[in-house]
Short mmCIF file of C-alpha atoms in Angstrom, two decimals:
data_model
loop_
_atom_site.label_atom_id
_atom_site.label_comp_id
_atom_site.label_asym_id
_atom_site.label_seq_id
_atom_site.Cartn_x
_atom_site.Cartn_y
_atom_site.Cartn_z
CA UNK A 1 24.61 -30.59 54.69
CA UNK A 2 25.06 -30.84 50.92
CA UNK A 3 23.59 -27.94 49.04
CA UNK A 4 20.79 -28.54 46.59
CA UNK A 5 21.51 -27.96 42.92
CA UNK A 6 19.42 -25.18 41.41
CA UNK A 7 18.70 -25.60 37.72
CA UNK A 8 17.17 -23.02 35.39
CA UNK A 9 16.44 -24.58 32.01
CA UNK A 10 19.69 -26.21 30.91
CA UNK A 11 21.79 -24.08 33.29
CA UNK A 12 22.84 -25.70 36.57
CA UNK A 13 23.58 -22.72 38.78
CA UNK A 14 25.25 -24.72 41.53
CA UNK A 15 27.70 -26.24 39.02
CA UNK A 16 28.24 -22.95 37.22
CA UNK A 17 30.03 -21.22 40.15
CA UNK A 18 32.80 -23.78 40.82
CA UNK A 19 33.13 -24.63 37.12
CA UNK A 20 33.64 -20.97 36.22
CA UNK A 21 36.28 -20.69 38.96
CA UNK A 22 38.23 -23.52 37.31
CA UNK A 23 37.92 -21.96 33.84
CA UNK A 24 38.97 -18.59 35.28
CA UNK A 25 42.08 -20.23 36.77
CA UNK A 26 43.24 -21.61 33.41
CA UNK A 27 42.35 -18.47 31.46
CA UNK A 28 44.40 -16.26 33.78
CA UNK A 29 47.41 -18.53 33.27
CA UNK A 30 46.95 -18.16 29.51
CA UNK A 31 46.71 -14.37 29.86
CA UNK A 32 49.91 -14.15 31.91
CA UNK A 33 51.70 -16.06 29.14
CA UNK A 34 50.27 -13.88 26.35
CA UNK A 35 50.55 -10.55 28.16
CA UNK A 36 53.03 -10.81 31.06
CA UNK A 37 52.81 -7.97 33.56
CA UNK A 38 51.43 -6.85 36.88
CA UNK A 39 47.81 -6.66 35.65
CA UNK A 40 47.63 -10.25 34.41
CA UNK A 41 49.59 -11.49 37.44
CA UNK A 42 47.02 -9.86 39.71
CA UNK A 43 44.27 -11.64 37.77
CA UNK A 44 46.02 -14.95 38.42
CA UNK A 45 46.34 -14.17 42.14
CA UNK A 46 42.64 -13.33 42.16
CA UNK A 47 41.83 -16.63 40.43
CA UNK A 48 43.80 -18.61 43.01
CA UNK A 49 42.17 -16.78 45.92
CA UNK A 50 38.70 -17.07 44.36
CA UNK A 51 39.13 -20.80 43.78
CA UNK A 52 40.24 -21.37 47.36
CA UNK A 53 37.26 -19.40 48.72
CA UNK A 54 34.78 -21.26 46.50
CA UNK A 55 36.20 -24.58 47.74
CA UNK A 56 35.14 -23.85 51.31
CA UNK A 57 31.51 -23.51 50.17
CA UNK A 58 31.51 -26.85 48.38
CA UNK A 59 31.14 -30.46 49.43
CA UNK A 60 34.46 -31.90 50.64
CA UNK A 61 35.52 -34.37 47.94
CA UNK A 62 38.98 -34.67 49.54
CA UNK A 63 39.43 -35.20 53.27
CA UNK A 64 39.97 -31.83 54.96
CA UNK A 65 42.51 -33.14 57.47
CA UNK A 66 44.63 -34.77 54.76
CA UNK A 67 44.49 -31.58 52.68
CA UNK A 68 45.42 -29.34 55.61
CA UNK A 69 48.40 -31.53 56.48
CA UNK A 70 49.71 -31.33 52.90
CA UNK A 71 49.12 -27.57 52.62
CA UNK A 72 50.62 -26.81 56.03
CA UNK A 73 53.65 -29.01 55.38
CA UNK A 74 54.29 -27.40 52.00
CA UNK A 75 53.92 -23.94 53.53
CA UNK A 76 56.45 -24.69 56.29
CA UNK A 77 58.99 -26.19 53.87
CA UNK A 78 58.57 -23.31 51.42
CA UNK A 79 59.00 -20.76 54.23
CA UNK A 80 62.19 -22.48 55.40
CA UNK A 81 63.50 -22.35 51.84
CA UNK A 82 62.60 -18.65 51.58
CA UNK A 83 64.52 -17.80 54.75
CA UNK A 84 67.49 -20.17 54.53
CA UNK A 85 68.01 -20.74 50.78
CA UNK A 86 66.22 -17.96 48.92
CA UNK A 87 64.71 -19.86 45.99
CA UNK A 88 61.16 -19.28 47.21
CA UNK A 89 59.38 -16.03 48.12
CA UNK A 90 56.49 -15.13 50.41
CA UNK A 91 54.16 -14.60 47.46
CA UNK A 92 55.00 -17.95 45.84
CA UNK A 93 54.61 -19.67 49.21
CA UNK A 94 51.11 -18.23 49.58
CA UNK A 95 50.24 -19.35 46.03
CA UNK A 96 51.54 -22.84 46.78
CA UNK A 97 49.41 -23.15 49.93
CA UNK A 98 46.29 -21.87 48.16
CA UNK A 99 46.96 -24.28 45.29
CA UNK A 100 46.06 -27.23 47.53
CA UNK A 101 42.56 -25.84 48.07
CA UNK A 102 42.14 -24.94 44.40
CA UNK A 103 43.17 -28.53 43.59
CA UNK A 104 40.49 -29.83 45.97
CA UNK A 105 37.92 -27.58 44.25
CA UNK A 106 38.92 -29.08 40.89
CA UNK A 107 37.93 -32.51 42.20
CA UNK A 108 34.54 -31.45 43.55
CA UNK A 109 31.68 -33.36 41.95
CA UNK A 110 29.90 -30.10 41.12
CA UNK A 111 32.73 -28.98 38.83
CA UNK A 112 31.69 -30.02 35.34
CA UNK A 113 34.41 -31.93 33.49
CA UNK A 114 33.65 -29.77 30.45
CA UNK A 115 35.22 -26.83 32.28
CA UNK A 116 38.61 -28.40 31.53
CA UNK A 117 37.56 -28.98 27.93
CA UNK A 118 36.74 -25.27 27.62
CA UNK A 119 40.27 -24.45 28.81
CA UNK A 120 41.77 -26.87 26.26
CA UNK A 121 39.80 -25.46 23.34
CA UNK A 122 40.40 -21.80 24.25
CA UNK A 123 44.13 -22.49 24.47
CA UNK A 124 43.97 -24.45 21.22
CA UNK A 125 42.13 -21.65 19.44
CA UNK A 126 44.79 -19.12 20.50
CA UNK A 127 47.62 -21.39 19.37
CA UNK A 128 45.96 -22.15 16.04
CA UNK A 129 45.12 -18.48 15.36
CA UNK A 130 48.68 -17.31 16.08
CA UNK A 131 50.12 -20.14 13.99
CA UNK A 132 47.91 -19.25 11.02
CA UNK A 133 48.65 -15.52 11.30
CA UNK A 134 52.39 -15.64 12.05
CA UNK A 135 53.61 -19.09 10.98
CA UNK A 136 54.61 -22.22 12.89
CA UNK A 137 57.99 -20.82 13.97
CA UNK A 138 56.55 -17.64 15.52
CA UNK A 139 56.35 -17.26 19.30
CA UNK A 140 52.92 -18.07 20.72
CA UNK A 141 53.58 -16.47 24.11
CA UNK A 142 55.45 -13.34 25.11
CA UNK A 143 58.95 -14.25 26.22
CA UNK A 144 58.15 -17.94 26.72
CA UNK A 145 59.26 -20.87 24.57
CA UNK A 146 56.67 -22.61 22.38
CA UNK A 147 57.57 -25.73 24.39
CA UNK A 148 54.96 -24.49 26.85
CA UNK A 149 52.14 -24.82 24.33
CA UNK A 150 51.95 -28.50 25.24
CA UNK A 151 52.08 -27.71 28.96
CA UNK A 152 49.14 -25.30 28.68
CA UNK A 153 47.16 -27.88 26.69
CA UNK A 154 48.01 -30.94 28.76
CA UNK A 155 47.37 -29.32 32.17
CA UNK A 156 43.57 -29.14 31.79
CA UNK A 157 43.53 -32.25 29.57
CA UNK A 158 44.97 -34.63 32.18
CA UNK A 159 42.34 -33.49 34.69
CA UNK A 160 39.58 -33.78 32.08
CA UNK A 161 40.46 -37.35 31.12
CA UNK A 162 41.52 -38.36 34.62
CA UNK A 163 38.23 -37.28 36.17
CA UNK A 164 36.16 -38.86 33.39
CA UNK A 165 37.90 -42.17 34.02
CA UNK A 166 37.66 -41.85 37.81
CA UNK A 167 33.93 -41.16 37.56
CA UNK A 168 33.28 -43.99 35.13
CA UNK A 169 32.20 -41.74 32.25
CA UNK A 170 32.66 -42.05 28.50
CA UNK A 171 36.15 -41.27 27.19
CA UNK A 172 36.06 -39.07 24.04
CA UNK A 173 38.70 -39.22 21.33
CA UNK A 174 38.52 -35.79 19.67
CA UNK A 175 40.12 -33.65 22.46
CA UNK A 176 43.19 -35.91 22.57
CA UNK A 177 43.51 -35.73 18.77
CA UNK A 178 43.32 -31.92 18.83
CA UNK A 179 45.95 -31.72 21.57
CA UNK A 180 48.30 -34.07 19.71
CA UNK A 181 48.02 -32.09 16.48
CA UNK A 182 48.70 -28.77 18.22
CA UNK A 183 51.65 -30.26 20.11
CA UNK A 184 53.01 -31.48 16.79
CA UNK A 185 52.62 -28.09 15.12
CA UNK A 186 54.16 -26.17 18.03
CA UNK A 187 57.47 -27.99 17.58
CA UNK A 188 58.13 -29.04 21.17
CA UNK A 189 59.81 -32.43 21.44
CA UNK A 190 58.61 -33.17 24.96
CA UNK A 191 55.14 -31.96 24.05
CA UNK A 192 54.91 -34.18 20.98
CA UNK A 193 55.94 -37.28 22.93
CA UNK A 194 53.65 -36.43 25.87
CA UNK A 195 50.72 -35.80 23.54
CA UNK A 196 51.44 -39.15 21.87
CA UNK A 197 51.31 -40.93 25.25
CA UNK A 198 47.93 -39.38 26.06
CA UNK A 199 46.38 -39.97 22.63
CA UNK A 200 47.81 -43.47 22.41
CA UNK A 201 46.28 -44.33 25.78
CA UNK A 202 42.87 -43.00 24.75
CA UNK A 203 42.93 -44.94 21.48
CA UNK A 204 43.91 -48.17 23.26
CA UNK A 205 41.12 -47.65 25.80
CA UNK A 206 38.57 -47.27 23.02
CA UNK A 207 40.08 -50.16 21.05
CA UNK A 208 39.81 -52.55 24.00
CA UNK A 209 36.21 -51.57 24.77
CA UNK A 210 33.83 -54.52 24.65
CA UNK A 211 31.24 -52.54 22.70
CA UNK A 212 33.58 -51.89 19.75
CA UNK A 213 32.76 -53.50 16.41
CA UNK A 214 35.41 -55.07 14.23
CA UNK A 215 35.24 -52.12 11.84
CA UNK A 216 35.75 -49.64 14.68
CA UNK A 217 38.74 -51.62 15.95
CA UNK A 218 40.35 -51.48 12.50
CA UNK A 219 39.77 -47.72 12.32
CA UNK A 220 41.26 -47.18 15.77
CA UNK A 221 44.24 -49.37 14.89
CA UNK A 222 44.92 -47.30 11.79
CA UNK A 223 44.63 -44.09 13.83
CA UNK A 224 47.06 -45.41 16.46
CA UNK A 225 49.58 -46.24 13.74
CA UNK A 226 49.07 -42.79 12.21
CA UNK A 227 49.95 -41.26 15.60
CA UNK A 228 52.90 -43.47 16.50
CA UNK A 229 54.64 -43.55 13.12
CA UNK A 230 55.23 -39.76 12.85
CA UNK A 231 56.50 -39.59 16.43
CA UNK A 232 58.89 -42.49 15.87
CA UNK A 233 59.93 -41.06 12.50
CA UNK A 234 60.83 -37.73 14.10
CA UNK A 235 62.98 -39.49 16.68
CA UNK A 236 64.75 -41.58 14.02
CA UNK A 237 65.35 -38.51 11.88
CA UNK A 238 66.80 -36.71 14.91
CA UNK A 239 69.23 -39.54 15.51
CA UNK A 240 70.22 -39.88 11.85
CA UNK A 241 70.32 -36.08 11.45
CA UNK A 242 68.97 -36.09 7.89
CA UNK A 243 67.30 -33.03 6.46
CA UNK A 244 63.64 -32.04 6.62
CA UNK A 245 62.04 -28.64 6.26
CA UNK A 246 58.94 -29.08 8.40
CA UNK A 247 59.32 -27.02 11.57
CA UNK A 248 58.67 -29.67 14.21
CA UNK A 249 61.06 -32.12 12.52
CA UNK A 250 63.68 -29.40 12.06
CA UNK A 251 63.41 -28.61 15.77
CA UNK A 252 64.33 -32.22 16.54
CA UNK A 253 67.20 -32.11 14.07
CA UNK A 254 68.56 -28.83 15.42
CA UNK A 255 68.32 -29.83 19.06
CA UNK A 256 69.06 -33.53 18.67
CA UNK A 257 68.32 -35.77 21.64
CA UNK A 258 70.55 -34.03 24.17
CA UNK A 259 67.75 -31.83 25.56
CA UNK A 260 69.63 -28.63 24.77
CA UNK A 261 72.17 -29.35 27.51
CA UNK A 262 69.53 -30.17 30.12
CA UNK A 263 71.37 -33.25 31.34
CA UNK A 264 74.43 -31.15 32.13
CA UNK A 265 72.29 -28.80 34.22
CA UNK A 266 70.67 -31.69 36.07
CA UNK A 267 74.07 -33.23 36.85
CA UNK A 268 75.32 -29.88 38.16
CA UNK A 269 72.28 -29.60 40.44
CA UNK A 270 72.57 -33.17 41.76
CA UNK A 271 76.29 -32.75 42.43
CA UNK A 272 75.52 -29.58 44.43
CA UNK A 273 72.87 -31.25 46.60
CA UNK A 274 75.11 -34.24 47.25
CA UNK A 275 77.96 -31.97 48.29
CA UNK A 276 76.07 -29.99 50.91
CA UNK A 277 73.83 -31.25 53.73
CA UNK A 278 72.00 -27.91 53.79
CA UNK A 279 71.30 -28.06 50.05
CA UNK A 280 70.28 -31.72 50.33
CA UNK A 281 67.75 -31.02 53.07
CA UNK A 282 66.34 -27.64 52.00
CA UNK A 283 67.07 -27.31 48.27
CA UNK A 284 70.03 -26.16 46.22
CA UNK A 285 70.50 -22.40 45.89
CA UNK A 286 69.70 -21.85 42.20
CA UNK A 287 71.89 -18.73 42.11
CA UNK A 288 74.94 -20.98 42.54
CA UNK A 289 74.15 -23.02 39.43
CA UNK A 290 76.10 -21.92 36.35
CA UNK A 291 74.04 -23.78 33.73
CA UNK A 292 70.70 -22.69 35.19
CA UNK A 293 71.63 -19.01 35.08
CA UNK A 294 71.98 -19.28 31.29
CA UNK A 295 68.26 -20.11 31.19
CA UNK A 296 66.98 -17.48 33.63
CA UNK A 297 66.93 -19.93 36.53
CA UNK A 298 64.96 -22.62 34.69
CA UNK A 299 66.05 -26.12 35.74
CA UNK A 300 63.95 -27.69 32.97
CA UNK A 301 62.91 -30.44 35.37
CA UNK A 302 59.83 -30.22 37.59
CA UNK A 303 61.02 -32.90 40.00
CA UNK A 304 64.26 -31.05 40.67
CA UNK A 305 62.26 -27.84 41.07
CA UNK A 306 60.21 -29.50 43.83
CA UNK A 307 63.46 -30.30 45.62
CA UNK A 308 64.81 -26.78 44.98
CA UNK A 309 61.70 -25.24 46.59
CA UNK A 310 60.66 -27.82 49.22
CA UNK A 311 63.82 -29.79 49.94
CA UNK A 312 64.19 -33.53 50.31
CA UNK A 313 61.01 -33.90 52.40
CA UNK A 314 58.85 -32.22 49.78
CA UNK A 315 60.50 -34.28 47.04
CA UNK A 316 59.92 -37.51 48.98
CA UNK A 317 56.25 -36.66 49.60
CA UNK A 318 55.76 -35.97 45.87
CA UNK A 319 57.26 -39.33 44.90
CA UNK A 320 55.13 -41.06 47.55
CA UNK A 321 51.96 -39.41 46.20
CA UNK A 322 52.86 -40.42 42.63
CA UNK A 323 53.42 -44.03 43.71
CA UNK A 324 50.18 -43.98 45.70
CA UNK A 325 48.20 -42.62 42.75
CA UNK A 326 49.81 -45.11 40.35
CA UNK A 327 49.08 -48.10 42.58
CA UNK A 328 45.46 -47.06 43.07
CA UNK A 329 44.98 -46.42 39.35
CA UNK A 330 46.12 -49.99 38.68
CA UNK A 331 44.12 -51.38 41.61
CA UNK A 332 40.88 -49.71 40.46
CA UNK A 333 41.59 -50.47 36.79
CA UNK A 334 41.62 -46.81 35.73
CA UNK A 335 43.90 -47.04 32.71
CA UNK A 336 43.24 -43.56 31.34
CA UNK A 337 43.92 -42.01 34.74
CA UNK A 338 47.22 -43.90 34.88
CA UNK A 339 48.02 -42.66 31.38
CA UNK A 340 47.36 -39.08 32.54
CA UNK A 341 49.79 -39.50 35.45
CA UNK A 342 52.47 -40.85 33.12
CA UNK A 343 51.83 -38.07 30.57
CA UNK A 344 52.11 -35.20 33.05
CA UNK A 345 55.10 -36.67 34.89
CA UNK A 346 56.88 -37.34 31.59
CA UNK A 347 56.22 -33.77 30.45
CA UNK A 348 57.53 -32.50 33.78
CA UNK A 349 60.85 -34.25 33.27
CA UNK A 350 62.12 -31.68 30.77
CA UNK A 351 60.35 -28.41 31.72
CA UNK A 352 59.01 -26.47 34.69
CA UNK A 353 55.49 -27.91 34.55
CA UNK A 354 54.75 -28.17 38.28
CA UNK A 355 56.46 -27.42 41.57
CA UNK A 356 56.20 -23.86 42.89
CA UNK A 357 54.68 -22.44 39.70
CA UNK A 358 51.22 -21.58 38.34
CA UNK A 359 50.29 -25.16 37.43
CA UNK A 360 51.07 -26.64 40.86
CA UNK A 361 47.34 -26.98 41.60
CA UNK A 362 46.96 -29.20 38.53
CA UNK A 363 49.62 -31.67 39.68
CA UNK A 364 48.16 -31.74 43.20
CA UNK A 365 44.65 -32.37 41.84
CA UNK A 366 45.91 -35.07 39.47
CA UNK A 367 47.52 -37.01 42.32
CA UNK A 368 44.44 -36.61 44.55
CA UNK A 369 41.98 -37.94 41.97
CA UNK A 370 42.32 -41.26 43.79
CA UNK A 371 40.14 -39.71 46.52
CA UNK A 372 37.16 -39.46 44.16
CA UNK A 373 37.43 -42.70 42.17
CA UNK A 374 34.06 -44.39 41.85
CA UNK A 375 32.93 -47.97 41.28
CA UNK A 376 35.89 -49.67 42.87
CA UNK A 377 36.07 -53.25 41.55
CA UNK A 378 35.61 -55.06 44.86
CA UNK A 379 32.71 -52.84 45.94
CA UNK A 380 31.02 -53.20 42.55
CA UNK A 381 31.28 -56.99 42.66
CA UNK A 382 29.91 -57.01 46.22
CA UNK A 383 26.84 -54.99 45.30
CA UNK A 384 26.21 -57.13 42.22
CA UNK A 385 26.32 -60.20 44.44
CA UNK A 386 23.80 -58.63 46.82
CA UNK A 387 21.44 -57.90 43.95
CA UNK A 388 21.68 -61.52 42.82
CA UNK A 389 20.78 -62.73 46.32
CA UNK A 390 17.77 -60.41 46.49
CA UNK A 391 16.47 -61.67 43.16
#
């Protein structure tokens, strides 16, 4: 039986527990980036375990059988990789399995969407403070590229906007603007483009709203141009290789459009999996990859990481879930949710954003939002027709 919400003043106690578990999850990831070590890692493990435990006390927003099948399958594939390939470990396998239940908690109706907004603004405040104190070229995290600023911002943001759209709630503009500006300042090329996709989608959604006045449409059109022009200008400048002193533009000029050699690493990985049936089925041994070892084992591609950890079956399931989520987003006319899928997948193309890492729960939750979409078009039309008959 569904538990009754207990409210004291403006504080909803039943929503506070699961919402705090979600905030705790994102804050521990931020702490591990700022202060890497055993203490912060233990906090993250605690957050994952706590989130999974809280899920079992909540209403089941996602079908338990479906969730168990996904978690069990991922656990088996990860264990096989641990034993036969060696890319995975027992600890990471346990985190991966628990991530499915944390993802289900994130979709529970008693988790306030503002929990994700808290995570965005805390991350943003840290990035802004460090930028002001140490300059735009200074490292935000300890031993991690500033490219991950956008990952840390977009992870809670795609769930925030995706759930708002799925639940038929108002889509705000300000969070997307803040994220875009911070992605721009941090200098990450993939982050800037991903932030532009998200913000552009939000602006278009607001622009196409029936309630918008002509003046508001003009303002939104100007804002969209103000977002797209700098992003396009940076890309053109990178191609033409003309000088500019601003850090984010200089990053594009220094790196160009070759991804820092990423394509060469991806080709090496694909050639390895095509040359070995074992590697094709279970994942390529990352220790055999020359290019990857130059970057501490980072493939810089989340989709290839899924294959490296879960083999061809895990990779195929991921693609199937992405297609399923995309089709349902179009079917239910959830444009912002579709934009969130595109944003996170695009960001995952050039960095380790999901797949056997700390943000795996976010990707799982994003693809399972289809389970909680409300006001499906056909159902809504049916109920409206019934009301007309009754009148």
